[in-house]
PDB file of C-alpha atoms in Angstrom:
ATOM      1  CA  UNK K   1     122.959 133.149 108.981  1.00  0.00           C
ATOM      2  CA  UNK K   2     120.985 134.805 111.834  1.00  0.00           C
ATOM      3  CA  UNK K   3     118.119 132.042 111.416  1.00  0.00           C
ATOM      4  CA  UNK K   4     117.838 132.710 107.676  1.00  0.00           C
ATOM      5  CA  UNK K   5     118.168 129.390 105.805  1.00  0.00           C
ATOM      6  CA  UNK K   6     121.064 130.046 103.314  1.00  0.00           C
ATOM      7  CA  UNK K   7     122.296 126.686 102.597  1.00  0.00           C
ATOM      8  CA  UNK K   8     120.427 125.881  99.292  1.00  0.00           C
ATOM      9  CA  UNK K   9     121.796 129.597  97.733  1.00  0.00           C
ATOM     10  CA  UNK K  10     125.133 129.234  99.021  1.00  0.00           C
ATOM     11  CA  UNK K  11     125.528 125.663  97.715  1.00  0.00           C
ATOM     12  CA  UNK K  12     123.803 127.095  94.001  1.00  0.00           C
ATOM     13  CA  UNK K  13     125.778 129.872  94.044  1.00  0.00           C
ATOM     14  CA  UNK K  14     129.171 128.024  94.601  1.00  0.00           C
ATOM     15  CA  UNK K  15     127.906 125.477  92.062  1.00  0.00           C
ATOM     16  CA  UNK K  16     127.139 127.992  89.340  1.00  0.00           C
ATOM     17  CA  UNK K  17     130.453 130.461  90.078  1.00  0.00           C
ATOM     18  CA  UNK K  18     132.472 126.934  89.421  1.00  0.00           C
ATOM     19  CA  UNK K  19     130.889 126.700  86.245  1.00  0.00           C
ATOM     20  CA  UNK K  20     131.468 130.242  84.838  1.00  0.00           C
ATOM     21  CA  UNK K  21     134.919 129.969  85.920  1.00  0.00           C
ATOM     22  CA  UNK K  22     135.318 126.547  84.274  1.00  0.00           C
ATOM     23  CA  UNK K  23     133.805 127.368  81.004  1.00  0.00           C
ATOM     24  CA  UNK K  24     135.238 131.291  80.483  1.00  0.00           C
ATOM     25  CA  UNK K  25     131.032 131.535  79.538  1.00  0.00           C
ATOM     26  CA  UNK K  26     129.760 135.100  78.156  1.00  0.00           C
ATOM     27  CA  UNK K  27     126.472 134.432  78.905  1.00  0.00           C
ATOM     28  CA  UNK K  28     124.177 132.168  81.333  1.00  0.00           C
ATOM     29  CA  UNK K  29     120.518 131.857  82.100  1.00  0.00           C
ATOM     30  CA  UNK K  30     118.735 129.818  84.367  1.00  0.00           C
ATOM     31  CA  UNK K  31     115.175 127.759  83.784  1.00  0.00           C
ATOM     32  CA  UNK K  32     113.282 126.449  87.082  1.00  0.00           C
ATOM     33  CA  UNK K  33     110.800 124.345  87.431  1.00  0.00           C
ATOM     34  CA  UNK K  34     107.024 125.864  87.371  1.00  0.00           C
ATOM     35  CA  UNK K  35     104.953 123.344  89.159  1.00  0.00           C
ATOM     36  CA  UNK K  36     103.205 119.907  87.921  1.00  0.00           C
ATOM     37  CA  UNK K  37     103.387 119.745  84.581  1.00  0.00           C
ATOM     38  CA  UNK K  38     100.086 119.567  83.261  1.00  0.00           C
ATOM     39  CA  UNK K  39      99.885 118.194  79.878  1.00  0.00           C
ATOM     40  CA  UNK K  40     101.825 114.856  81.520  1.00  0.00           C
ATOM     41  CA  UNK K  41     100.001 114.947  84.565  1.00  0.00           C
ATOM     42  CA  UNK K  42      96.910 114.904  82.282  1.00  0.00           C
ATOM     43  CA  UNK K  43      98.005 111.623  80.339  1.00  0.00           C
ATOM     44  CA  UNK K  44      99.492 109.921  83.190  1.00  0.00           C
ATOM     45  CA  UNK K  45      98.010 110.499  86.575  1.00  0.00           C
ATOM     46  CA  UNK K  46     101.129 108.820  88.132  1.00  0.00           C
ATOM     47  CA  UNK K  47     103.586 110.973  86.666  1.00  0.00           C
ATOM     48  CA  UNK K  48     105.954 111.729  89.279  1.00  0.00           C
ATOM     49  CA  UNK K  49     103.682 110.282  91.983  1.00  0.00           C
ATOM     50  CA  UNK K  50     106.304 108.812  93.870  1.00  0.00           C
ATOM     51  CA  UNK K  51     107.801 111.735  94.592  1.00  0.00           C
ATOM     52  CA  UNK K  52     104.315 113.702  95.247  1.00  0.00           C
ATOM     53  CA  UNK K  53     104.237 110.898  98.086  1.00  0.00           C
ATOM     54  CA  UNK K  54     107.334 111.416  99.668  1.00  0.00           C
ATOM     55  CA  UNK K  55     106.723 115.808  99.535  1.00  0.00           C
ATOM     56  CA  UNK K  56     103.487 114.655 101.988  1.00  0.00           C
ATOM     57  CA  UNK K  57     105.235 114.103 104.808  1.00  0.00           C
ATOM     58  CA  UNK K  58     105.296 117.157 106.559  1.00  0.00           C
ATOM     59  CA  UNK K  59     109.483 117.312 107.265  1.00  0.00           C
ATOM     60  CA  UNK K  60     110.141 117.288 103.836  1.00  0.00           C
ATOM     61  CA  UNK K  61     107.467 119.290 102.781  1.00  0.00           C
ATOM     62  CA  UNK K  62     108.966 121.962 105.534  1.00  0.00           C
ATOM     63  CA  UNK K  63     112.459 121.349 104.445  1.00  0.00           C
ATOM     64  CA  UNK K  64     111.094 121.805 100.483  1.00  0.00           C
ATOM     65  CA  UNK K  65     109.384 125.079 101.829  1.00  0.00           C
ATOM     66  CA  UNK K  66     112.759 126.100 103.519  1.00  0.00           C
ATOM     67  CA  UNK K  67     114.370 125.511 100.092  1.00  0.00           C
ATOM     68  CA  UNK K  68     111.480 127.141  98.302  1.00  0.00           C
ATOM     69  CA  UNK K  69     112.137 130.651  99.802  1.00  0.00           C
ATOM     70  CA  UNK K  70     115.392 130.267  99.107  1.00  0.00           C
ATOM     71  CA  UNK K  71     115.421 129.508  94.898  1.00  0.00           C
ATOM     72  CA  UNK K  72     112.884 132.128  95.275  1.00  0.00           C
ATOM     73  CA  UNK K  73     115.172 134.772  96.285  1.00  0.00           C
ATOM     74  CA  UNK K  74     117.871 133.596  94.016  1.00  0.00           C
ATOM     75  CA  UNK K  75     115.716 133.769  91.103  1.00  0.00           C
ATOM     76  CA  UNK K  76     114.868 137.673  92.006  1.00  0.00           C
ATOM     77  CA  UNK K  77     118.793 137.761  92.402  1.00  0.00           C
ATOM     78  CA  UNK K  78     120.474 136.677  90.083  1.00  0.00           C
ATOM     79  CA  UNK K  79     119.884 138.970  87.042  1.00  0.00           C
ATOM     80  CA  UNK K  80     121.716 141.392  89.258  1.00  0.00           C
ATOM     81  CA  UNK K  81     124.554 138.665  88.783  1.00  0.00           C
ATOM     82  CA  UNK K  82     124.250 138.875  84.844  1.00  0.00           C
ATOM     83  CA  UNK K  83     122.341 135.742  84.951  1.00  0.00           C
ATOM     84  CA  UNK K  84     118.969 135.502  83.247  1.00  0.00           C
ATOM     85  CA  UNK K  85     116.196 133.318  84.757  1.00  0.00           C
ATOM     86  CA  UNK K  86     113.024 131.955  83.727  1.00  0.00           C
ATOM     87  CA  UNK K  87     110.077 129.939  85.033  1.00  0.00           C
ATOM     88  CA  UNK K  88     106.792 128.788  83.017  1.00  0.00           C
ATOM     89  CA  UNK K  89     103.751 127.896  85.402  1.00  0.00           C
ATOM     90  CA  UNK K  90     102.576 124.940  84.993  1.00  0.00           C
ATOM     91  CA  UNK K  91     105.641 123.502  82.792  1.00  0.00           C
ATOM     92  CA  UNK K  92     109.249 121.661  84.064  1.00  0.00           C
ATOM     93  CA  UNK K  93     112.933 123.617  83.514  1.00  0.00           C
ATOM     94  CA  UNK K  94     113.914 120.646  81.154  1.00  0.00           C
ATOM     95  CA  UNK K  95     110.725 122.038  78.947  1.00  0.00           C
ATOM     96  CA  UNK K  96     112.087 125.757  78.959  1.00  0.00           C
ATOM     97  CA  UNK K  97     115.590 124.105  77.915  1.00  0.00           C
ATOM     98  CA  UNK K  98     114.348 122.482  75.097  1.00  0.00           C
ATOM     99  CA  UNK K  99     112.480 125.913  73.550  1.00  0.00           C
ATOM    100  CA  UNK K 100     115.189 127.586  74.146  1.00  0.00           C
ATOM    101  CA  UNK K 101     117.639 124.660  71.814  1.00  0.00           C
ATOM    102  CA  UNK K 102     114.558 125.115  69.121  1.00  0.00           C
ATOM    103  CA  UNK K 103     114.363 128.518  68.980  1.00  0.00           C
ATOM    104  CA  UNK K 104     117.705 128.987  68.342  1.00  0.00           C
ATOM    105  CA  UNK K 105     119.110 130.582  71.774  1.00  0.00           C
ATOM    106  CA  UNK K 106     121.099 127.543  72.873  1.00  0.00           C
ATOM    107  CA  UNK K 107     121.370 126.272  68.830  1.00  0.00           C
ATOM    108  CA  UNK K 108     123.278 129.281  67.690  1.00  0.00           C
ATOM    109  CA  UNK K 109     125.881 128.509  65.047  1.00  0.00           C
ATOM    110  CA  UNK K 110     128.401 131.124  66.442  1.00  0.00           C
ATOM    111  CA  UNK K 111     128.512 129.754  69.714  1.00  0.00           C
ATOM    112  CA  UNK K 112     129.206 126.991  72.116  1.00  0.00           C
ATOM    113  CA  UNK K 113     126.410 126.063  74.473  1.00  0.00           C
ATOM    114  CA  UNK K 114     126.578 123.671  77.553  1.00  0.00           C
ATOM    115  CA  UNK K 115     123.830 122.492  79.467  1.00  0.00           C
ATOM    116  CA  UNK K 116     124.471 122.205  83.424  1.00  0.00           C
ATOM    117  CA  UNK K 117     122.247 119.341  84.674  1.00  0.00           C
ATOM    118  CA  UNK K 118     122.107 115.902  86.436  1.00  0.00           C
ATOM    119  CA  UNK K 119     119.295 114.837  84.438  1.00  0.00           C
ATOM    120  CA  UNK K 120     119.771 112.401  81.616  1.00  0.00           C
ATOM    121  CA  UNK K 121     116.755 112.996  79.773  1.00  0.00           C
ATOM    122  CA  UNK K 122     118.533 116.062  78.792  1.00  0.00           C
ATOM    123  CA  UNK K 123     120.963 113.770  77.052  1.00  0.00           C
ATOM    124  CA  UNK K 124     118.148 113.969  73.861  1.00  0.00           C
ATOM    125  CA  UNK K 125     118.669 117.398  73.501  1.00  0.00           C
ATOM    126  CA  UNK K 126     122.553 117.319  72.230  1.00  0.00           C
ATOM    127  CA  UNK K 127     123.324 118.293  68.791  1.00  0.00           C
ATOM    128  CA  UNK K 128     125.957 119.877  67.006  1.00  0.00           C
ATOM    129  CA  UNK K 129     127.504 123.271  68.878  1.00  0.00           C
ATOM    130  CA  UNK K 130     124.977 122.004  72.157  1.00  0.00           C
ATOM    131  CA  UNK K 131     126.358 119.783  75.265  1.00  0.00           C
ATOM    132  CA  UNK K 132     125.207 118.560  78.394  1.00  0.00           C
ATOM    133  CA  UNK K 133     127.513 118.733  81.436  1.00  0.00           C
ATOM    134  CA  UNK K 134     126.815 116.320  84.452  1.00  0.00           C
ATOM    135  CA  UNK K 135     127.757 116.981  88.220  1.00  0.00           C
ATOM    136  CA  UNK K 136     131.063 114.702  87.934  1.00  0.00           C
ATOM    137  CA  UNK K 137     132.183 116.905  85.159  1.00  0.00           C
ATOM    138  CA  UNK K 138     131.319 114.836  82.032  1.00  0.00           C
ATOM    139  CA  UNK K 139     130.352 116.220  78.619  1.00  0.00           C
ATOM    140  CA  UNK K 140     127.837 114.721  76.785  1.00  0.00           C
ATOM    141  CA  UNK K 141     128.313 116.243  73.030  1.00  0.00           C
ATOM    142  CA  UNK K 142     128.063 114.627  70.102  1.00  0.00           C
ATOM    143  CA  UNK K 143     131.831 113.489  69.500  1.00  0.00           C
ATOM    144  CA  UNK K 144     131.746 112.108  72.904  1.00  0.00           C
ATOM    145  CA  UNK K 145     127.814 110.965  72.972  1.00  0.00           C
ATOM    146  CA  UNK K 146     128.226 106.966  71.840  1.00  0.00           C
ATOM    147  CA  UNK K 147     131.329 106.683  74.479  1.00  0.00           C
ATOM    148  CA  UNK K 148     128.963 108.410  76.900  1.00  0.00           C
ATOM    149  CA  UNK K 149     125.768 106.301  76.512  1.00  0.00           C
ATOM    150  CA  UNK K 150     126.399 103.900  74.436  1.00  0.00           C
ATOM    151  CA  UNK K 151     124.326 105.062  71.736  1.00  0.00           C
ATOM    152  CA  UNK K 152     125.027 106.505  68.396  1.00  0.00           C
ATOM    153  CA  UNK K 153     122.401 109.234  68.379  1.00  0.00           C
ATOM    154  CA  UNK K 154     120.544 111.318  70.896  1.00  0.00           C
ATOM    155  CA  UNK K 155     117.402 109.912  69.461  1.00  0.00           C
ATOM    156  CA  UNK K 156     118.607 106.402  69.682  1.00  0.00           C
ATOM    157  CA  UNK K 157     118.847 107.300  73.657  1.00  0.00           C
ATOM    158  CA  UNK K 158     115.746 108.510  73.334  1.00  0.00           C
ATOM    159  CA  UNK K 159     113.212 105.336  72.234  1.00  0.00           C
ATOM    160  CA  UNK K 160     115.988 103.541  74.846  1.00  0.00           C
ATOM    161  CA  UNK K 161     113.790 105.793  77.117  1.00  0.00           C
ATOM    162  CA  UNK K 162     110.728 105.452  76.145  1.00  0.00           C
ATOM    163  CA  UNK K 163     110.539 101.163  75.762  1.00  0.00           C
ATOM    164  CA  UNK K 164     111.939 101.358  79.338  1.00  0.00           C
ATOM    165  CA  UNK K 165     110.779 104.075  81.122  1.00  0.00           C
ATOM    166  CA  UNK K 166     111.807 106.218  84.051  1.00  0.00           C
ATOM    167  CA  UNK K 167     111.833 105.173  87.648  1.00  0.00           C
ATOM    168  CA  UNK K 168     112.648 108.721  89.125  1.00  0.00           C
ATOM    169  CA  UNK K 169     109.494 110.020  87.151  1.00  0.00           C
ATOM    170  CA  UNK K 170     106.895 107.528  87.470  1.00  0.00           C
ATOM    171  CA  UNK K 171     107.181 106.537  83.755  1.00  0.00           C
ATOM    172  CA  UNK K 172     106.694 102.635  83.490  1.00  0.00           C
ATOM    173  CA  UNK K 173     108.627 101.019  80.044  1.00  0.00           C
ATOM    174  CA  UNK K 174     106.170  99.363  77.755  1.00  0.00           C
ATOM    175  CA  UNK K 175     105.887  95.826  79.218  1.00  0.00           C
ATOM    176  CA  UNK K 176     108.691  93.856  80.333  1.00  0.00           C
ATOM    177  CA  UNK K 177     111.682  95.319  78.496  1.00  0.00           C
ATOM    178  CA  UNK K 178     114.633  95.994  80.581  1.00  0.00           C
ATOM    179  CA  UNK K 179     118.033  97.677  79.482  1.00  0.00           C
ATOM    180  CA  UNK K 180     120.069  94.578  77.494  1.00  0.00           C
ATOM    181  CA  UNK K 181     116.495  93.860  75.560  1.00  0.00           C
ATOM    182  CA  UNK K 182     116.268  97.677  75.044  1.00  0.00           C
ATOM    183  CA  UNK K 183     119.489  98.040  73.284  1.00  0.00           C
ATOM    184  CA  UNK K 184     118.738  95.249  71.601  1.00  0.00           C
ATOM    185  CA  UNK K 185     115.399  96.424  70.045  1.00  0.00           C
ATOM    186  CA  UNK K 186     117.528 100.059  69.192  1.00  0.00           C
ATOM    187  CA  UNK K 187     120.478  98.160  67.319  1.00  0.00           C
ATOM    188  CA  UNK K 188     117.605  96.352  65.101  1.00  0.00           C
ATOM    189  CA  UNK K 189     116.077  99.523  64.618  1.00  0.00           C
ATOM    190  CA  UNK K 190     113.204 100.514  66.792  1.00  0.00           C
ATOM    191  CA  UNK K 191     110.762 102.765  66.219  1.00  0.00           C
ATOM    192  CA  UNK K 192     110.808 100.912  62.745  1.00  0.00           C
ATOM    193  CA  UNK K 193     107.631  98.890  63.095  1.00  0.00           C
ATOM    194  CA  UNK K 194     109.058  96.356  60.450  1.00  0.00           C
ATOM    195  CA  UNK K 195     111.682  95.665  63.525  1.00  0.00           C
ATOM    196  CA  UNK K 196     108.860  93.831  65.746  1.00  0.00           C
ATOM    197  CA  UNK K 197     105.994  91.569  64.995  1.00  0.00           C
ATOM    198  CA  UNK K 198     102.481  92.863  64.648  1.00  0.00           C
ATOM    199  CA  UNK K 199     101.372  91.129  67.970  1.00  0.00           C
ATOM    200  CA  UNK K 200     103.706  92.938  69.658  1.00  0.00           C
ATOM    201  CA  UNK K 201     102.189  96.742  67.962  1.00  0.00           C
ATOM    202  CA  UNK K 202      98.503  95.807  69.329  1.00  0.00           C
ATOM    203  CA  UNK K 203      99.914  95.105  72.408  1.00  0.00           C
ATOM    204  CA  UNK K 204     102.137  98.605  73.104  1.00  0.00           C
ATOM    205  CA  UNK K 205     101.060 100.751  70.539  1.00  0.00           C
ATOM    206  CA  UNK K 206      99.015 102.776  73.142  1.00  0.00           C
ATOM    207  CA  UNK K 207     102.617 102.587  75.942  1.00  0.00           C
ATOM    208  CA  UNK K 208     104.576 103.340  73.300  1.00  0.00           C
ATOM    209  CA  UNK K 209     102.739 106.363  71.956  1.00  0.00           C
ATOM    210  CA  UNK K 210     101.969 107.399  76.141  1.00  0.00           C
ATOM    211  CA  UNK K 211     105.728 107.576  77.027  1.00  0.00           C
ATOM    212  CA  UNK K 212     106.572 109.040  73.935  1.00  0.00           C
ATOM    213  CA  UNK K 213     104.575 111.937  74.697  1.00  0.00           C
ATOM    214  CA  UNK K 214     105.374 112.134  78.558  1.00  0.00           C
ATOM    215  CA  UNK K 215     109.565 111.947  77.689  1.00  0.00           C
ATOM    216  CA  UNK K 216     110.160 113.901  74.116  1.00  0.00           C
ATOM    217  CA  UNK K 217     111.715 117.399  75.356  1.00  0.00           C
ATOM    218  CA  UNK K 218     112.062 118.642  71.667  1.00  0.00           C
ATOM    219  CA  UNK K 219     107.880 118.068  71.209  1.00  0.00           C
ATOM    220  CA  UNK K 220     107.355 120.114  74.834  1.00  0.00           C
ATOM    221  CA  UNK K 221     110.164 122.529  73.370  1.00  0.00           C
ATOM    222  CA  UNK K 222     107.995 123.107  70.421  1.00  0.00           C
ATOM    223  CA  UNK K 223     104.554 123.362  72.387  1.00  0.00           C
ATOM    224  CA  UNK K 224     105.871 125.634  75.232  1.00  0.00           C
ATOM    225  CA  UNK K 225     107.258 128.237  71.882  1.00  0.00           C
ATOM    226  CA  UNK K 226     103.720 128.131  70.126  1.00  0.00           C
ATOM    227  CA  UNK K 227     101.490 129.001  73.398  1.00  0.00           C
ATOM    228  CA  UNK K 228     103.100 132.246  72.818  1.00  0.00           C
ATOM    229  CA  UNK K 229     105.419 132.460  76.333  1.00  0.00           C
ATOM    230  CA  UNK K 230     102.067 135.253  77.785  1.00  0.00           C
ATOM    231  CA  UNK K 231     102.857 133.351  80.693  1.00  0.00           C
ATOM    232  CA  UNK K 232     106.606 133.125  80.867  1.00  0.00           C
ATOM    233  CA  UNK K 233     107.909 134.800  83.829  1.00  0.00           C
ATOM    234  CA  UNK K 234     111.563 136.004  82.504  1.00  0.00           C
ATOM    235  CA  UNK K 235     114.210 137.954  84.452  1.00  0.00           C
ATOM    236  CA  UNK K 236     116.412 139.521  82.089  1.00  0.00           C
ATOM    237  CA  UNK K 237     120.375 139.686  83.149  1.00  0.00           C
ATOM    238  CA  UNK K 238     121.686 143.203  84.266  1.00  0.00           C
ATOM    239  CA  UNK K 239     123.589 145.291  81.667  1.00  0.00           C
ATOM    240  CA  UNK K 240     125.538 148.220  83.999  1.00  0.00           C
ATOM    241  CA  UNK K 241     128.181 145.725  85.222  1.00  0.00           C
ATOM    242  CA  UNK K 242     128.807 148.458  88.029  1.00  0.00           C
ATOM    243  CA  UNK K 243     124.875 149.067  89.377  1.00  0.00           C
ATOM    244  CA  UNK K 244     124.330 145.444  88.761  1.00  0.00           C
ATOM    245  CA  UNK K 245     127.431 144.111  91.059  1.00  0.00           C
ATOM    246  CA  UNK K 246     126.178 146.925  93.421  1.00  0.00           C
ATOM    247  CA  UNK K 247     122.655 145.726  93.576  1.00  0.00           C
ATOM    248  CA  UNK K 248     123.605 141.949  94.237  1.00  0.00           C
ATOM    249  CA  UNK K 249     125.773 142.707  96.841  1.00  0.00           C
ATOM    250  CA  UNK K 250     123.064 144.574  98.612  1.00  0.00           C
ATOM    251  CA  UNK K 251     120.235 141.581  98.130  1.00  0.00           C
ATOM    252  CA  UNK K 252     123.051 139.247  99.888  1.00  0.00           C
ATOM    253  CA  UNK K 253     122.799 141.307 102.610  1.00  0.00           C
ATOM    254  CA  UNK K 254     119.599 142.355 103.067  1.00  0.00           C
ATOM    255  CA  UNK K 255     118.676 138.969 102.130  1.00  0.00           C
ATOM    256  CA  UNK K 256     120.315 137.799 105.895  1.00  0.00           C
ATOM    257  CA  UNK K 257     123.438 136.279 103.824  1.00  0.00           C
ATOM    258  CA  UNK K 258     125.908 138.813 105.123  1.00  0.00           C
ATOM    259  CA  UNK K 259     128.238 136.580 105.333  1.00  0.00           C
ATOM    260  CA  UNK K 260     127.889 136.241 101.317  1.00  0.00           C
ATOM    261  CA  UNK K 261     128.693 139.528 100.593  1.00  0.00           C
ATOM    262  CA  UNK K 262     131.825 140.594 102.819  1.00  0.00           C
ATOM    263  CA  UNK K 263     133.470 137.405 100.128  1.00  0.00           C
ATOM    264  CA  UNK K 264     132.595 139.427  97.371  1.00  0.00           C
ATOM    265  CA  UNK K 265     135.897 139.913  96.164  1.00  0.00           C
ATOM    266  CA  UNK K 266     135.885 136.313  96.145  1.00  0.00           C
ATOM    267  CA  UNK K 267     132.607 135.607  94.597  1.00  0.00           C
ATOM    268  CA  UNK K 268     132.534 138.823  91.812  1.00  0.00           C
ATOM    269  CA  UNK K 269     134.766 138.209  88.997  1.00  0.00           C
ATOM    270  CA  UNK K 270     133.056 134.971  87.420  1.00  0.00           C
ATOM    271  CA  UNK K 271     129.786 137.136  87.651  1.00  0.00           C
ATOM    272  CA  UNK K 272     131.220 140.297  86.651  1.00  0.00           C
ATOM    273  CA  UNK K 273     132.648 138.888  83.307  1.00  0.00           C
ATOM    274  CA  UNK K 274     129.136 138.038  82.218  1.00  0.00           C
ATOM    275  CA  UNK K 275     127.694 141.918  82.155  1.00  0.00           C
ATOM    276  CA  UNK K 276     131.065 143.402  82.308  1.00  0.00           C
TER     277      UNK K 276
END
């Protein structure tokens, strides 16, 4: 809209008004990603190289910058929305999920809480009263977990993980174990060292331990709530339905997406259920 790059907020915006209309939610919040994450990046140098390689070319990098500007606005936007954000420099969204399922704010026993993602290794973070929801529109929960994955347990997903890595991130499995001798090694019982001969410890101890570290979400979850959150950047959600509405409407347009705003009848009620 008049040169302004709006296709990343429109597109999030659209996504995320589907979902509040879809799940009748009373509340939402938002984590983003704060940069590198440095504990992994500190263990494993190659963690999420790949994709470090393919931001240096300088039409993605532009086209990531582009983007950029864009989450940044939304993230100064969307409390006026109702929506509560959050970012944690120098620590992934999936890490600012998981705190918030150990603390208690997604684990609350008087509520339903569904995680919107594409990524699996959120899949370790479902328990009882706490879902993941993928793009197509498929819940992970625990009723519908071992149809989903083919697991019984989140954690059995988990060490699935961990003996065979993660492509998208970098994360190499521990040494020549693919996805039929994964399930395999979970069905006899893995982690349980009695599971696997001795030779095979002293050889993948260390990988084992390494991925472990780099892919358990309730550990980082735990970590990210004891450094005492100084350096959590939070945006809390709006409370005067009326000034709040009001205020968003006015970023759109200011913001360059004018064309945003004259739909607000269209776009409003999802939002305005959440502070209304």
């Amino acid at each position: 809209y008049q040169g302004i790059p709006t296709g990343a907020a429109y597109g999030f915006l659209r996504t995320l008004r589907a979902a509040l209309e879809d799940t009748k939610a009373t509340a939402c919040w938002v984590a983003w990603d704060g940069g590198r994450s440095e504990f992994r990046t500190r263990l494993w140098p190659e963690y999420k190289a790949k994709r470090r390689e393919r931001g240096a070319d300088d039409g993605l990098r532009e086209a990531r910058a582009e983007v950029r500007g864009q989450m940044d606005w939304l993230n100064a936007v969307l409390p006026c929305f109702g929506v509560g954000t959050a970012i944690c420099r120098g620590w992934e969204a999936d890490d600012i999920l998981a705190m918030w399922v150990v603390d208690g704010r997604m684990a609350s026993a008087s509520q339903e809480t569904i995680i919107l993602t594409g990524d699996r290794d959120l899949w370790q973070l479902v328990r009882e009263r706490v879902s993941v929801r993928m793009p197509d529109g498929e819940d992970v929960s625990v009723a519908t977990f071992a149809k989903a994955t083919g697991f019984e347990k989140p954690s059995h997903w988990f060490w699935f993980r961990v003996l065979t890595g993660d492509f998208s991130d970098g994360i190499p499995g521990v040494g020549g174990i693919g996805p039929k001798r994964g399930r395999e090694l979970i069905a006899k019982g893995f982690p349980d060292r009695s599971v696997m001969p001795q030779e095979w410890w002293d050889a993948r101890n260390g990988l084992v331990k390494r991925n472990q570290v780099l892919m358990d979400l309730h550990a980082a979850g735990k970590r990210l709530l004891a450094s005492g959150l100084a350096f959590l950047e939070e945006q809390q959600p709006m409370q005067d339905p009326g000034e709040g509405l009001a205020m968003a409407r006015q970023a759109l347009a200011t913001a360059g997406m004018a064309s945003l705003a004259a739909k607000w009848s269209e776009w409003a009620e999802p939002f305005r259920r959440l502070i209304g």
